[in-house]
mmCIF file of C-alpha atoms and ligand atoms in Angstrom:
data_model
loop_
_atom_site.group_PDB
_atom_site.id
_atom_site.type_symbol
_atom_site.label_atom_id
_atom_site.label_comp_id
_atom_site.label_asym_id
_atom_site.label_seq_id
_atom_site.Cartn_x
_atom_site.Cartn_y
_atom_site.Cartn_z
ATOM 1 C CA UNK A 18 101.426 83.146 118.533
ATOM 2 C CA UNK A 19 99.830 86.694 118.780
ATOM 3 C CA UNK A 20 97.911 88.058 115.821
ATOM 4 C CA UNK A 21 101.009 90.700 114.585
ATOM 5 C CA UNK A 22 103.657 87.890 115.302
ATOM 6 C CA UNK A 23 101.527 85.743 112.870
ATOM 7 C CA UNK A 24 101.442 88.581 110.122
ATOM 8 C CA UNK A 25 105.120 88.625 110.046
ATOM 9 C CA UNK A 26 105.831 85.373 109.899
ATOM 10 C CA UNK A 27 103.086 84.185 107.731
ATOM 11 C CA UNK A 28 104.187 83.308 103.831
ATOM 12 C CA UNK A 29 102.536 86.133 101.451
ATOM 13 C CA UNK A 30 101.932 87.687 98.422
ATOM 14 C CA UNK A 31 101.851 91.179 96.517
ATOM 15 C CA UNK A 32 99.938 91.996 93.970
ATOM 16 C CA UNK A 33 100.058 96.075 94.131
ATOM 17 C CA UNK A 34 103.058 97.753 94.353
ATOM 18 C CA UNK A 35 104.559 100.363 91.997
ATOM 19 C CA UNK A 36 108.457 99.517 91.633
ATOM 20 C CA UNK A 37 109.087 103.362 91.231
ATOM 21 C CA UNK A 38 107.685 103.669 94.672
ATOM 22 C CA UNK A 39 109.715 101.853 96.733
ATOM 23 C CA UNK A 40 112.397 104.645 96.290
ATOM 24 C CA UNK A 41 113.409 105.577 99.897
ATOM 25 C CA UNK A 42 114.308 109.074 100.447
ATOM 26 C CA UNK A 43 118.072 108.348 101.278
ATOM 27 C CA UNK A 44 118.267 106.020 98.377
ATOM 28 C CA UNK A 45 116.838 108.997 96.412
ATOM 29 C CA UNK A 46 119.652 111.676 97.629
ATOM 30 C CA UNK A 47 122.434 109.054 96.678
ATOM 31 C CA UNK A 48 121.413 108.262 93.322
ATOM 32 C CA UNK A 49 120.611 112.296 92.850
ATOM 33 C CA UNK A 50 124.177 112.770 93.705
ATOM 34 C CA UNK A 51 125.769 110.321 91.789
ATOM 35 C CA UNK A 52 123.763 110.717 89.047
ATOM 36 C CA UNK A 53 124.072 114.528 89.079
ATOM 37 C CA UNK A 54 120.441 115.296 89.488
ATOM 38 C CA UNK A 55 118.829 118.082 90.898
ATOM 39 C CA UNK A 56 115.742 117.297 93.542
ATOM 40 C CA UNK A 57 114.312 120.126 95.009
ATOM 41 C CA UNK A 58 115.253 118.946 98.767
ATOM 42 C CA UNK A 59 118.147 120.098 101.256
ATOM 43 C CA UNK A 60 118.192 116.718 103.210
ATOM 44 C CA UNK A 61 115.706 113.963 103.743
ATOM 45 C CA UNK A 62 114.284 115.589 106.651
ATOM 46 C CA UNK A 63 112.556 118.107 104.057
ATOM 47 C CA UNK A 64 111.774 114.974 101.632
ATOM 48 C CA UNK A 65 109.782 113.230 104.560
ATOM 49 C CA UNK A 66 107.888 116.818 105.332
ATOM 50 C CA UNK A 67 106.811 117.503 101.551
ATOM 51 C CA UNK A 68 105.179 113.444 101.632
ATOM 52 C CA UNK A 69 102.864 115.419 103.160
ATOM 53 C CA UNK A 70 100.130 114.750 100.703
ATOM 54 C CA UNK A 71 96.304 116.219 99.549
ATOM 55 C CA UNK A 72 94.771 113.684 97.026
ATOM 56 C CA UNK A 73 96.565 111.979 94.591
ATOM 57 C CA UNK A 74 97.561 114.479 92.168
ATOM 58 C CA UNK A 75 99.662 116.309 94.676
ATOM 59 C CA UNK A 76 101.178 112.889 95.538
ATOM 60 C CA UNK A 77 101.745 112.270 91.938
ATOM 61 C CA UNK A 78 104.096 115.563 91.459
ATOM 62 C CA UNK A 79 106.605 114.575 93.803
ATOM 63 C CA UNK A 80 106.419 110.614 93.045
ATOM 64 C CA UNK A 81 107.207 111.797 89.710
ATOM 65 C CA UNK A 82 109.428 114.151 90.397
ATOM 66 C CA UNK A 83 111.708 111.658 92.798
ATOM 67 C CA UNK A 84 111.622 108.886 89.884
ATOM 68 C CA UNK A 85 114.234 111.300 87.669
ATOM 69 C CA UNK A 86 116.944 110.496 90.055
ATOM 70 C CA UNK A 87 116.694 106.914 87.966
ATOM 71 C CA UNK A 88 119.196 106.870 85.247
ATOM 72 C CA UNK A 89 121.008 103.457 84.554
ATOM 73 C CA UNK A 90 119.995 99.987 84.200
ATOM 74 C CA UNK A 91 122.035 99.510 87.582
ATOM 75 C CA UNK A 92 120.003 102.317 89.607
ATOM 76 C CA UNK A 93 116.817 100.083 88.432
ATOM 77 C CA UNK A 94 118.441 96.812 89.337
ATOM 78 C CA UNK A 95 119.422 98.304 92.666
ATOM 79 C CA UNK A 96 115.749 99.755 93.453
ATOM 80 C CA UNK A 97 114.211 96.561 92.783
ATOM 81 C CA UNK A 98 116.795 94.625 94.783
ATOM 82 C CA UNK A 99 116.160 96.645 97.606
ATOM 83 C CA UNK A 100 112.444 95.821 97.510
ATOM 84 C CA UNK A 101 113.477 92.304 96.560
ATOM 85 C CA UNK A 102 115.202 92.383 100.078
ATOM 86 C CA UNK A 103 111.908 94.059 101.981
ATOM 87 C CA UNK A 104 109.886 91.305 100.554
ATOM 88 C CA UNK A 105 112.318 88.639 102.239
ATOM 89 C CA UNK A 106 112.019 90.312 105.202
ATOM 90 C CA UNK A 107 108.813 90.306 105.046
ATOM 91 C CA UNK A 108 108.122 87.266 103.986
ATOM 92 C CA UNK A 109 106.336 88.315 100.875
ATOM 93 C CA UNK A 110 106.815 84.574 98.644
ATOM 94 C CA UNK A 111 105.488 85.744 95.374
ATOM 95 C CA UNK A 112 105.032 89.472 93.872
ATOM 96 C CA UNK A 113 103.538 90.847 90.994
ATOM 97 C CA UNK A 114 105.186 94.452 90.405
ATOM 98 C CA UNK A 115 103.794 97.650 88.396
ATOM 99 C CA UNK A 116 106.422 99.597 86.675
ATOM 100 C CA UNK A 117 105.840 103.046 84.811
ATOM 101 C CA UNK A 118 107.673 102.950 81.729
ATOM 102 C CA UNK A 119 106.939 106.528 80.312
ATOM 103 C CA UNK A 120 107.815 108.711 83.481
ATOM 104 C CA UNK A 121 111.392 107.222 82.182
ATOM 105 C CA UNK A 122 111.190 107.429 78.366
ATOM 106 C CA UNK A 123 109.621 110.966 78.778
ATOM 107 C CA UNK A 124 112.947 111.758 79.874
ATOM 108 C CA UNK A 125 115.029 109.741 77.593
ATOM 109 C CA UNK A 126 115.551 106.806 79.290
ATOM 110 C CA UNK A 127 115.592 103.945 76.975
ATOM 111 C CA UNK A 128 113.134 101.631 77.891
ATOM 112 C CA UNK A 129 115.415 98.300 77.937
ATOM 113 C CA UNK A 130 117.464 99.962 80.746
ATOM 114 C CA UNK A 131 114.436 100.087 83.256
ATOM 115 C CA UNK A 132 113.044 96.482 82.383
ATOM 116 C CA UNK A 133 116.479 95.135 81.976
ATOM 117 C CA UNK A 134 117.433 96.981 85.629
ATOM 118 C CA UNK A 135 113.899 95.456 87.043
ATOM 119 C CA UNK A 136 113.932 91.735 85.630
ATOM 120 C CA UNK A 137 117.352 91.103 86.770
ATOM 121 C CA UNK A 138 117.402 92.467 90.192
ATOM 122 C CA UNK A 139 114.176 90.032 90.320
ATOM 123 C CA UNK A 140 115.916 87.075 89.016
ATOM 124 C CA UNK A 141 118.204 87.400 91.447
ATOM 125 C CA UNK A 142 116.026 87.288 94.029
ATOM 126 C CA UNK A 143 114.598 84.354 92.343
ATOM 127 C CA UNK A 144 117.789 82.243 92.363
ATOM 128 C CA UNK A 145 118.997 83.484 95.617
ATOM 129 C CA UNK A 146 116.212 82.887 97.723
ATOM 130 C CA UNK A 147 112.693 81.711 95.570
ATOM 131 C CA UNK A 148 110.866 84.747 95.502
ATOM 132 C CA UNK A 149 108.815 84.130 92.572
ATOM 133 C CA UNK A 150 107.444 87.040 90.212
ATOM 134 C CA UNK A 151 105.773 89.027 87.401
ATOM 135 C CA UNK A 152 106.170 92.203 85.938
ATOM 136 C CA UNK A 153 103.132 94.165 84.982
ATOM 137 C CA UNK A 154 103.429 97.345 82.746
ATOM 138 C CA UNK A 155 101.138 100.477 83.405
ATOM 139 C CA UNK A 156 100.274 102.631 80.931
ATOM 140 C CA UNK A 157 100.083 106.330 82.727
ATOM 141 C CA UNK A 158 96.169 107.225 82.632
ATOM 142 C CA UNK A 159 97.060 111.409 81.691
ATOM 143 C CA UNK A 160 99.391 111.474 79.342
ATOM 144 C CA UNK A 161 97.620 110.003 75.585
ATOM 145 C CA UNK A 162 96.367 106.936 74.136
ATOM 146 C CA UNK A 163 98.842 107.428 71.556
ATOM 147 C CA UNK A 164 102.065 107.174 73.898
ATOM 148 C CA UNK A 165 100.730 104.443 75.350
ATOM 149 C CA UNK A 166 100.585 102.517 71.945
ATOM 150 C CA UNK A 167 104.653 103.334 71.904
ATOM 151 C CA UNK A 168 104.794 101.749 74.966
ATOM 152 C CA UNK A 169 102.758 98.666 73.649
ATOM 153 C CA UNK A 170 105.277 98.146 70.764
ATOM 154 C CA UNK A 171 108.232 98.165 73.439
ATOM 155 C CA UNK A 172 106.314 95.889 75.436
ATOM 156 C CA UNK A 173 105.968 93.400 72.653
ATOM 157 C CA UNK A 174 109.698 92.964 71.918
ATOM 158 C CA UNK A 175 109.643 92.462 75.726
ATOM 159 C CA UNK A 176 106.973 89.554 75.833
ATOM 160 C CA UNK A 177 109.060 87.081 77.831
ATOM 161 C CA UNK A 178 109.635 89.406 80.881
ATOM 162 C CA UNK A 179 106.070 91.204 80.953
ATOM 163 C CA UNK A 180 103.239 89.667 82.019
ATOM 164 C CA UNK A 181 100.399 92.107 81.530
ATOM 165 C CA UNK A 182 99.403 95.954 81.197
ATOM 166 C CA UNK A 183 97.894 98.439 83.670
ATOM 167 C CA UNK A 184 96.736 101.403 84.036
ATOM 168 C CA UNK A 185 97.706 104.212 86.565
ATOM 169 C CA UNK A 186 98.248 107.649 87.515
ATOM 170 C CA UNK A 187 95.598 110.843 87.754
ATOM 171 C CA UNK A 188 92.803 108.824 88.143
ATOM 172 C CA UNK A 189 89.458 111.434 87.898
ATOM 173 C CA UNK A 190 89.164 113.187 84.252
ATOM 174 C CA UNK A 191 91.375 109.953 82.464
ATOM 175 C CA UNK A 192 88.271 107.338 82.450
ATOM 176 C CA UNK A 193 89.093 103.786 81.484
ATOM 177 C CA UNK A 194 87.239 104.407 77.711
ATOM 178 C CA UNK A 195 90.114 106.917 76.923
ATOM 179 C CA UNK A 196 92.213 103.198 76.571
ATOM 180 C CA UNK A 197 90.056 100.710 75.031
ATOM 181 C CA UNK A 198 91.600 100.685 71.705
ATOM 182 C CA UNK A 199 94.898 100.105 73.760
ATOM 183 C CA UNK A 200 93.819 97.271 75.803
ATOM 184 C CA UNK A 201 92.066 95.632 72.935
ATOM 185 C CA UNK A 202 95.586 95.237 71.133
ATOM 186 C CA UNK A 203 96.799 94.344 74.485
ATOM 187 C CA UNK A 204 94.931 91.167 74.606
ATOM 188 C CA UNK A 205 95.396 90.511 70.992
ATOM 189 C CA UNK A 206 99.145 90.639 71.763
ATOM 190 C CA UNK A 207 98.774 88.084 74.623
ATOM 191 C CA UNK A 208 98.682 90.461 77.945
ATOM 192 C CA UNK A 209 96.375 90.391 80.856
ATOM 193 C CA UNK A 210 94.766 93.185 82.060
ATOM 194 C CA UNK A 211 95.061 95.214 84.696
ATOM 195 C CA UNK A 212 93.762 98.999 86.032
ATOM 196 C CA UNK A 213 93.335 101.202 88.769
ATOM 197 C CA UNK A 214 89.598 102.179 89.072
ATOM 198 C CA UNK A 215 87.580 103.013 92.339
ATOM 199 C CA UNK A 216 90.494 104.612 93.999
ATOM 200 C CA UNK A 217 89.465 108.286 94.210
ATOM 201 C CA UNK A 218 87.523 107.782 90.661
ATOM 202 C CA UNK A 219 83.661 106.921 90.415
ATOM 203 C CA UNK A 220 81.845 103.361 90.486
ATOM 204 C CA UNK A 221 81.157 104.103 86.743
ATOM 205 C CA UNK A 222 85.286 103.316 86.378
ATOM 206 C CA UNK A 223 85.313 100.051 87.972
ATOM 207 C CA UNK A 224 82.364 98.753 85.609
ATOM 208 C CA UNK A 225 84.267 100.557 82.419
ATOM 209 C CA UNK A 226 87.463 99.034 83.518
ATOM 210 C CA UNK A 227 85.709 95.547 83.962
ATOM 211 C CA UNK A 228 83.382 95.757 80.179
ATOM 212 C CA UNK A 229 85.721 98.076 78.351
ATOM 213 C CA UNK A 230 89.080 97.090 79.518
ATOM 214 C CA UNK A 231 88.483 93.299 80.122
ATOM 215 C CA UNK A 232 90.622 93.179 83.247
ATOM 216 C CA UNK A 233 91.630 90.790 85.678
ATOM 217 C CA UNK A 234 91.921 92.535 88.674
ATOM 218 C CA UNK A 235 90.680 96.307 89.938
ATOM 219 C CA UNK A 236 93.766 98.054 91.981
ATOM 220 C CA UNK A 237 92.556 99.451 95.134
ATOM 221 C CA UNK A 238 88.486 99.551 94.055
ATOM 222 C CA UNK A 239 86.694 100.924 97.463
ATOM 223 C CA UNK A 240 84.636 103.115 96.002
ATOM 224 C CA UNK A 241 82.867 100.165 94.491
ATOM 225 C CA UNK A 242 80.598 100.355 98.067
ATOM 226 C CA UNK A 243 78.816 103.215 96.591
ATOM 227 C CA UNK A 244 76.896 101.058 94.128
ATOM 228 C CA UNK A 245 75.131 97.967 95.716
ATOM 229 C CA UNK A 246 75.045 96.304 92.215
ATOM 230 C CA UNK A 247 78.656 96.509 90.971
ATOM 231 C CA UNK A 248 78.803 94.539 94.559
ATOM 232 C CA UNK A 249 76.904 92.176 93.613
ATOM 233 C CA UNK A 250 79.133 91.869 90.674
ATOM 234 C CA UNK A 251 82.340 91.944 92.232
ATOM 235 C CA UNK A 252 81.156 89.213 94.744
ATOM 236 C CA UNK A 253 79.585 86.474 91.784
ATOM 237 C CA UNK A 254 82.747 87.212 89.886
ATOM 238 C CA UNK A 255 85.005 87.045 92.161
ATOM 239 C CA UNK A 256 86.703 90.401 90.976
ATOM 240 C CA UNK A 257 89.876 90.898 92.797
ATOM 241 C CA UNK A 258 90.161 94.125 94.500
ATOM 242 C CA UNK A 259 94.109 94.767 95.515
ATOM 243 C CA UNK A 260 93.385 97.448 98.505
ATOM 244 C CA UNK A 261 95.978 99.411 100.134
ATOM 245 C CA UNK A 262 95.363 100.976 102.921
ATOM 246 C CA UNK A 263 97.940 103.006 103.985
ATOM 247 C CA UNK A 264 97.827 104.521 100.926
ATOM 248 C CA UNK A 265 94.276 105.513 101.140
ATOM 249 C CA UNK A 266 94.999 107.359 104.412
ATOM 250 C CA UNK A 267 97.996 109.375 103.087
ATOM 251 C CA UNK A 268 96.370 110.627 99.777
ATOM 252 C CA UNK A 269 92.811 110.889 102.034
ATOM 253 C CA UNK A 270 90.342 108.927 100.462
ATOM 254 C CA UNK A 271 89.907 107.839 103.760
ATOM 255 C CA UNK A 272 90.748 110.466 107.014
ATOM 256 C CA UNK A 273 91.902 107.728 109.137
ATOM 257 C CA UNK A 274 91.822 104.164 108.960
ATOM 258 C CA UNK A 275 89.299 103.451 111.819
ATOM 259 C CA UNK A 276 87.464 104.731 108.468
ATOM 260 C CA UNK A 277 88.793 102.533 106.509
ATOM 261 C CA UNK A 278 85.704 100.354 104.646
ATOM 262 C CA UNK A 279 88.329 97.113 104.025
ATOM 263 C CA UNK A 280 86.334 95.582 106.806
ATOM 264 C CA UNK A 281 82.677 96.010 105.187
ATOM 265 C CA UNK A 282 84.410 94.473 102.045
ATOM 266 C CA UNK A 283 85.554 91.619 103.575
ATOM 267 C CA UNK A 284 81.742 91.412 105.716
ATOM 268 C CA UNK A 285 80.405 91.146 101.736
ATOM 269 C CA UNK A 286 82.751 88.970 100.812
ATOM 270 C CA UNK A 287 84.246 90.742 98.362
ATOM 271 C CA UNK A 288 87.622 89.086 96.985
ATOM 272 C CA UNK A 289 89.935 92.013 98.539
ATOM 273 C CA UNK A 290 93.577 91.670 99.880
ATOM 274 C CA UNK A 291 95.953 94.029 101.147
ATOM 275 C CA UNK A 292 98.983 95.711 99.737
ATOM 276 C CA UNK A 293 101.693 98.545 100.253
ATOM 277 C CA UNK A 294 100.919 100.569 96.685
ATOM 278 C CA UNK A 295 104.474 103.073 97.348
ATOM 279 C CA UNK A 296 105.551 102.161 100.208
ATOM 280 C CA UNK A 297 108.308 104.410 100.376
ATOM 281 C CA UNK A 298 105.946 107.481 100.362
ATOM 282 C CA UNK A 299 103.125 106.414 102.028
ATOM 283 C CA UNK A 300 104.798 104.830 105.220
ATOM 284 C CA UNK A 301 105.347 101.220 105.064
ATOM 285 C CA UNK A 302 105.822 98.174 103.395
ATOM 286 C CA UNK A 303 103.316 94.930 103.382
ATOM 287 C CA UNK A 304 103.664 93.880 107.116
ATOM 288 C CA UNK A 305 103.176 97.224 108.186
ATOM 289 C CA UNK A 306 99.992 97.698 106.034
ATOM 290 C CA UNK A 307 98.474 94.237 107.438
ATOM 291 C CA UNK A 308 99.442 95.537 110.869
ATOM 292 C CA UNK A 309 98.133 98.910 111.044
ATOM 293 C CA UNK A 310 94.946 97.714 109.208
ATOM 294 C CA UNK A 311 94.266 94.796 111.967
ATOM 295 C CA UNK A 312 94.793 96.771 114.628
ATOM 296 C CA UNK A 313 92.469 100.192 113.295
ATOM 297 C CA UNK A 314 89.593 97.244 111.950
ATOM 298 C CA UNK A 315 89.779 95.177 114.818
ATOM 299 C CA UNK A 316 90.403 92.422 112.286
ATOM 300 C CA UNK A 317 90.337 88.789 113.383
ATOM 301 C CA UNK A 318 93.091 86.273 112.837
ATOM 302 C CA UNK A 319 90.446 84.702 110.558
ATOM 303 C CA UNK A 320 89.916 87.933 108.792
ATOM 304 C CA UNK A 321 93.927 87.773 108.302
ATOM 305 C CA UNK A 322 93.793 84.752 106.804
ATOM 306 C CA UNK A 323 90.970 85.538 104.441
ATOM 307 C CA UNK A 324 93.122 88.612 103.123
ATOM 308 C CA UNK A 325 96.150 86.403 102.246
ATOM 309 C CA UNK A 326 94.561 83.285 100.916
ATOM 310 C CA UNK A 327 92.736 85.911 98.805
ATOM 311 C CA UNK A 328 96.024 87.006 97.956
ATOM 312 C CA UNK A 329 97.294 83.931 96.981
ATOM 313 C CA UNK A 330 93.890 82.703 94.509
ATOM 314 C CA UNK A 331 94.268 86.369 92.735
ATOM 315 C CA UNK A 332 98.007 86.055 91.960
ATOM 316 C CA UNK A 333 99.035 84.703 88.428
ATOM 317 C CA UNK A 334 101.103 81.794 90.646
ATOM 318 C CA UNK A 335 100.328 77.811 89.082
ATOM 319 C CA UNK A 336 97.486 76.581 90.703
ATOM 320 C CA UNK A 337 99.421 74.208 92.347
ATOM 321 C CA UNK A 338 102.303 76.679 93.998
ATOM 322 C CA UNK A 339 99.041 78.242 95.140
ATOM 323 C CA UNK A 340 97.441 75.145 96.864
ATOM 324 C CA UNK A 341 101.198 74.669 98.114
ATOM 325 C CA UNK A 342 101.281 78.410 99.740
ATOM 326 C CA UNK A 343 97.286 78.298 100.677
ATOM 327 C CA UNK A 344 98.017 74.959 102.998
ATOM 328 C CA UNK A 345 100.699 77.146 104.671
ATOM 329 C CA UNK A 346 98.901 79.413 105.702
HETATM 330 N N1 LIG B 429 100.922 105.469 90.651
HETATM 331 C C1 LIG B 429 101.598 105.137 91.755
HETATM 332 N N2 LIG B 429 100.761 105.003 92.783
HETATM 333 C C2 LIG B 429 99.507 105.248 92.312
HETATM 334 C C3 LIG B 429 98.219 105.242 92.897
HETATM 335 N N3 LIG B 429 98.013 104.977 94.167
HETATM 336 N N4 LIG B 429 97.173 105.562 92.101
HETATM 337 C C4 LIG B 429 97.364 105.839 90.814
HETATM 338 N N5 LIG B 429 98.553 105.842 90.231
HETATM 339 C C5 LIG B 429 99.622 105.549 90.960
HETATM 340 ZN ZN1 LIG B 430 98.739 101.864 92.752
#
């Protein structure tokens, strides 16, 4: 079996992946239509051109613009259903899925029709063919600590279909100390913790989110290279780092992924593992990220392996169903 054949094929896991951006372009203009919604696109041919991104913030716009097209508890269930599907084709066994509650309720969307919309489409999924789950709530990094506190309260009456907080959005400017009141009741309230740090933003983020935030895993994290310490951390802790490269390329942390430094993380040993972020915007789903990534890094089927074993140890899976995948592989 050739290296690609045994990326496809191979039993996996997610661990970074925004639910909001899996919306596909033509799923977009449908629910825009039937929902009545204005985007500010003629077709998808101009959608595609304006993905066409600068650094996050100018990817954020237009990922936040796209999400309004989301109205009812059935045009959630349907977007996670169709990534439900993506991860059975790509034989993706267990996922653990960010969702952005306040780019909804900011535009008075009750907050029971997006989880409600999300945990059943994954249920389904569950019963029809075992793809296993958890749902992970991100607090959005710009808007205040206060709103996120709102969302907190929601989450609580919630407790038996989330799993843990996060945070996202504009990155640089919103530093993880901005939330440690937040997180802090987090925990007390029984959720792990999760945040994006090291993407664009400084070293300095990934050692607040870690000492300040408490959390379990950093999502995406390759700026940590920049200090040879944190490293050191990362390594003796075993600090998951959920990178995704494709993403990296299209908001240009990176210019191109012969760039890309996944391959220097994996030469430290750092726990890293790969994952499609939004796939819908930035190009592909998981398969496609593993692929592209190989192929640019020259990565070795061993390499491969390391990536989704990783995987597999930082999910929140039993220990057992991940001794079960791990011998799989
Ligand atoms: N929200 C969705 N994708 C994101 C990313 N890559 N970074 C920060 N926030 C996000
Ligand atoms: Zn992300």
């Amino acid at each position: 079996m050739n290296i690609v054949e045994f990326i496809k094929k191979v039993p996996k896991t997610e661990l970074h992946l925004h639910i909001e951006g899996t919306l596909e372009p033509d799923h977009m203009f449908k629910l825009a239509k039937k929902n009545n919604i204005f985007i500010p696109f003629k077709n998808i041919k101009e959608v595609k051109e304006a993905y066409n991104f600068s650094n996050l913030e100018s990817f954020l716009k237009i990922y936040y613009e796209g999400s309004k097209v989301l109205i009812k508890e059935e045009d959630f269930f349907d977007l996670t259903w169709a990534y439900a599907l993506k991860c059975k084709e790509d034989n993706i066994v267990h996922t653990e899925i960010f969702f952005d509650p306040q780019t909804h309720t900011n535009r008075g969307i009750n907050f029971e029709i997006v989880i409600n919309g999300i945990y059943k489409a994954l249920q389904k999924a569950n019963k029809e063919f075992g793809l296993s789950f958890k749902i992970i709530m991100c607090f959005l990094r710009h808007l205040s600590e206060k709103s996120g506190f709102e969302m907190l309260d929601h989450a609580i009456v919630h407790k038996d279909k989330i799993f843990g907080v996060g945070l996202d959005s504009s990155e640089i400017g919103n530093p993880p100390s901005k939330f440690q009141k937040l997180f802090k009741k987090s925990i007390e309230k029984g959720f792990l913790t999760f945040a994006h740090a090291g993407e664009e933003g400084p070293p300095e983020y990934i050692w607040d989110s870690i000492n300040l935030l408490n959390v379990k895993r950093i999502d995406h994290g390759v700026q940590c290279l920049h200090d040879k310490i944190l490293v050191e951390k990362l390594c003796k802790d075993k600090t998951p780092l959920t990178v995704c490269p494709l993403s990296n390329i299209k908001l240009r942390v990176f210019n191109k992924l012969k760039e890309h430094n996944l391959k220097k993380m994996l030469d430290k040993k750092l726990m890293v593992m790969v994952n499609s972020d939004d796939p819908a915007y930035f190009g592909g789903y998981l398969n496609k990220n593993l692929i592209e990534i190989q192929s640019a890094l020259n990565l070795s089927i061993d390499d491969i392996k390391t990536l989704i074993i990783n995987s597999f140890k930082a999910s929140f899976l039993t220990e057992e169903k991940k001794m079960e995948w791990i011998s799989k592989v």
